[in-house]
Amino acid sequence: MLASSVNILLIEDSLAEARLLQELLKGFQFNSFNLVHVKRLTEAIGLLTDQQTFSYDAILLDLTLPDSEGLNSLQPLLQCAPRVPIVVLTNTNDDELALEAVRRGAQDYLVKRQVSVETLVRSLRYAIERKQAMESLREVNQALSHQVKEQTVELVKAKEQHQMTSEFVSMMSHDFRNPLSTILLSTELLRDWEQNLTKEQKRSIFQRIRSAGKNLVQLLDEVILVGRADVDRLECLPTPLDIKSFCQQLVEEARLEATSQHQIELNIQGEFTGTLWDESLLRHIFMNLFSNAIKYSPEGGLICLEVIAQDRFALFNLIDSGIGIPTNDLVKLFQAFHRATNVGKISGTGLGLAIVKRCVEAHGGEISVESEAGVGTTFSVKLPLIYSDFADHLAKD
């Protein structure tokens, strides 16, 4: 059904033809047609793109214009007014031309000398209704396409979550089984052979039990920490900390973990007096990075922690000369349970770098990595400098 008032844009360079069409539309008693006439295609495009003019329900397009010829006029109109139906006007009764016009986006085709009130109004009505039906179908298709994309994303996320869950279960089964087996075998050995064991042998067994228990606690702590970070419960609580002494302590602890083939160095540049840090977050960050640097440098080599005071940030670079990380693995490097493809039989949970990233972000910083397989890796952690006087000012406010 046509609206009671229909706005028509007529693009026709002949005044006589334009007046004839206007008179025909005036003679139709059931609808009011508001005809706007322009002689050039550029004028029509100007009206269609002008946001202040009223909207048009249909376009009557003459194919012979001073600034455009033939069906080439269709494309510019469809680009600037894709939802307005176009009815082509021509002096030639050419079926092939009519079909080509429809293929290119016109809704109908009229021969001027055959136009009557009935044919003109019928053509306009059908063009408007067809265009409205096409637009409705297009909107439905867009909505369906959007729903399909959303569901696809959800399915991909669900698949990734399922994969991560499977990897988590597999990892937990493996990494819990090993220390638990050590503890179980060691206690059975003590139970069955206690009388035959020397003090040194007993001390060694107790040390294995203690080490296995420590590994279990560390693994549980890592899982809990990742879970807390995922639900935004990882807080940064900065307090005064001598960052130089802290870093020296980290290096000493790393040296105890490393082999004699590793050379661990510390290079501190700049002043950090009066700065506040969350020691717990820093320890999670750098102990994991040091542990990886040592573990993935099986042949030993230099491991260096650089600490540089910048304008408003502190830059921590941990540099190793280990096995490096393949380029394809860098994208997913900080995802939980992801491990590089070149780690071989080197043990690990895939949680360390996920924890590092979450702790860095909780401290308001960012982390990046540069690596080359077989050459080494550099992790760069950039953390904001928080000063005690600034914290006191915030507390007063």
CSV table of N, CA, C and O in Angstrom, one decimal, residues 6 19 24 27 42-45 86 88 94 97 128 131 137 193 224 230 238-239 244 246 255 299 345 376-377:
chain,number,residue,atom,x,y,z
A,6,VAL,N,3.1,10.8,-1.4
A,6,VAL,CA,4.3,10.1,-1.9
A,6,VAL,C,5.3,11.2,-2.5
A,6,VAL,O,4.9,12.0,-3.4
A,19,ARG,N,6.6,18.1,-17.3
A,19,ARG,CA,5.3,18.7,-17.0
A,19,ARG,C,4.2,17.6,-17.3
A,19,ARG,O,3.2,17.5,-16.6
A,24,LEU,N,0.1,13.9,-15.1
A,24,LEU,CA,-0.4,12.6,-15.0
A,24,LEU,C,-0.6,12.2,-13.5
A,24,LEU,O,-1.6,11.7,-13.1
A,27,GLY,N,-3.5,13.9,-11.8
A,27,GLY,CA,-4.8,13.3,-12.1
A,27,GLY,C,-5.2,12.1,-11.4
A,27,GLY,O,-6.3,11.6,-11.5
A,42,THR,N,23.8,15.3,-11.1
A,42,THR,CA,24.5,15.9,-10.0
A,42,THR,C,23.6,16.6,-9.1
A,42,THR,O,23.8,16.6,-7.8
A,43,GLU,N,22.5,17.3,-9.6
A,43,GLU,CA,21.5,18.0,-8.8
A,43,GLU,C,20.8,17.0,-7.9
A,43,GLU,O,20.5,17.2,-6.7
A,44,ALA,N,20.4,15.8,-8.6
A,44,ALA,CA,19.7,14.8,-7.8
A,44,ALA,C,20.5,14.2,-6.7
A,44,ALA,O,20.0,14.1,-5.6
A,45,ILE,N,21.8,14.0,-7.0
A,45,ILE,CA,22.7,13.4,-5.9
A,45,ILE,C,22.8,14.4,-4.8
A,45,ILE,O,22.8,14.1,-3.6
A,86,ILE,N,14.2,2.9,-7.9
A,86,ILE,CA,14.4,3.7,-9.1
A,86,ILE,C,13.5,3.1,-10.2
A,86,ILE,O,13.6,1.9,-10.5
A,88,VAL,N,13.1,3.5,-14.3
A,88,VAL,CA,13.9,4.1,-15.4
A,88,VAL,C,12.9,4.6,-16.5
A,88,VAL,O,11.9,3.9,-16.8
A,94,ASP,N,13.0,-1.3,-25.5
A,94,ASP,CA,14.1,-2.3,-25.7
A,94,ASP,C,14.1,-3.2,-24.5
A,94,ASP,O,14.4,-2.9,-23.4
A,97,LEU,N,17.5,-3.8,-22.8
A,97,LEU,CA,17.9,-2.6,-22.0
A,97,LEU,C,17.1,-2.6,-20.7
A,97,LEU,O,17.6,-2.3,-19.6
A,128,ILE,N,8.0,0.7,-5.1
A,128,ILE,CA,8.1,1.1,-3.7
A,128,ILE,C,7.9,-0.2,-2.9
A,128,ILE,O,8.6,-0.4,-1.9
A,131,LYS,N,10.8,-2.6,-3.2
A,131,LYS,CA,12.0,-2.2,-2.5
A,131,LYS,C,11.8,-2.3,-1.0
A,131,LYS,O,12.7,-2.7,-0.3
A,137,LEU,N,13.7,-7.8,3.9
A,137,LEU,CA,14.4,-9.1,3.7
A,137,LEU,C,15.9,-8.9,4.1
A,137,LEU,O,16.5,-9.7,4.7
A,193,TRP,N,60.6,-50.0,55.6
A,193,TRP,CA,62.1,-50.2,55.7
A,193,TRP,C,62.7,-49.3,56.7
A,193,TRP,O,63.9,-49.0,56.6
A,224,ILE,N,45.0,-21.0,42.1
A,224,ILE,CA,44.1,-20.0,42.8
A,224,ILE,C,44.3,-18.6,42.4
A,224,ILE,O,43.4,-17.8,42.2
A,230,ASP,N,41.0,-13.9,37.2
A,230,ASP,CA,40.0,-14.0,36.2
A,230,ASP,C,38.7,-13.4,36.7
A,230,ASP,O,37.8,-13.0,35.9
A,238,PRO,N,50.1,-1.3,47.3
A,238,PRO,CA,51.5,-0.8,47.3
A,238,PRO,C,51.9,-0.3,48.7
A,238,PRO,O,51.1,0.4,49.4
A,239,THR,N,53.1,-0.7,49.1
A,239,THR,CA,53.7,-0.2,50.4
A,239,THR,C,55.1,0.1,50.1
A,239,THR,O,55.7,-0.3,49.1
A,244,LYS,N,65.8,-1.9,45.2
A,244,LYS,CA,67.1,-2.4,44.9
A,244,LYS,C,67.4,-3.6,45.8
A,244,LYS,O,67.9,-4.6,45.3
A,246,PHE,N,65.2,-5.5,47.2
A,246,PHE,CA,64.3,-6.6,46.8
A,246,PHE,C,64.8,-7.3,45.5
A,246,PHE,O,64.8,-8.6,45.5
A,255,ARG,N,69.8,-17.5,42.0
A,255,ARG,CA,71.1,-18.2,41.9
A,255,ARG,C,71.1,-19.6,42.6
A,255,ARG,O,71.8,-20.5,42.2
A,299,GLU,N,71.3,-25.2,28.8
A,299,GLU,CA,72.8,-25.3,28.6
A,299,GLU,C,73.5,-24.2,29.5
A,299,GLU,O,74.7,-24.0,29.4
A,345,LYS,N,60.7,-32.0,26.5
A,345,LYS,CA,60.4,-32.7,27.8
A,345,LYS,C,60.6,-31.8,29.0
A,345,LYS,O,60.5,-32.3,30.1
A,376,GLY,N,67.4,-16.6,22.3
A,376,GLY,CA,67.1,-16.2,23.7
A,376,GLY,C,65.9,-15.3,23.7
A,376,GLY,O,65.2,-15.1,22.7
A,377,THR,N,65.6,-14.9,24.9
A,377,THR,CA,64.3,-14.1,25.1
A,377,THR,C,64.5,-13.0,26.1
A,377,THR,O,65.3,-13.0,27.0
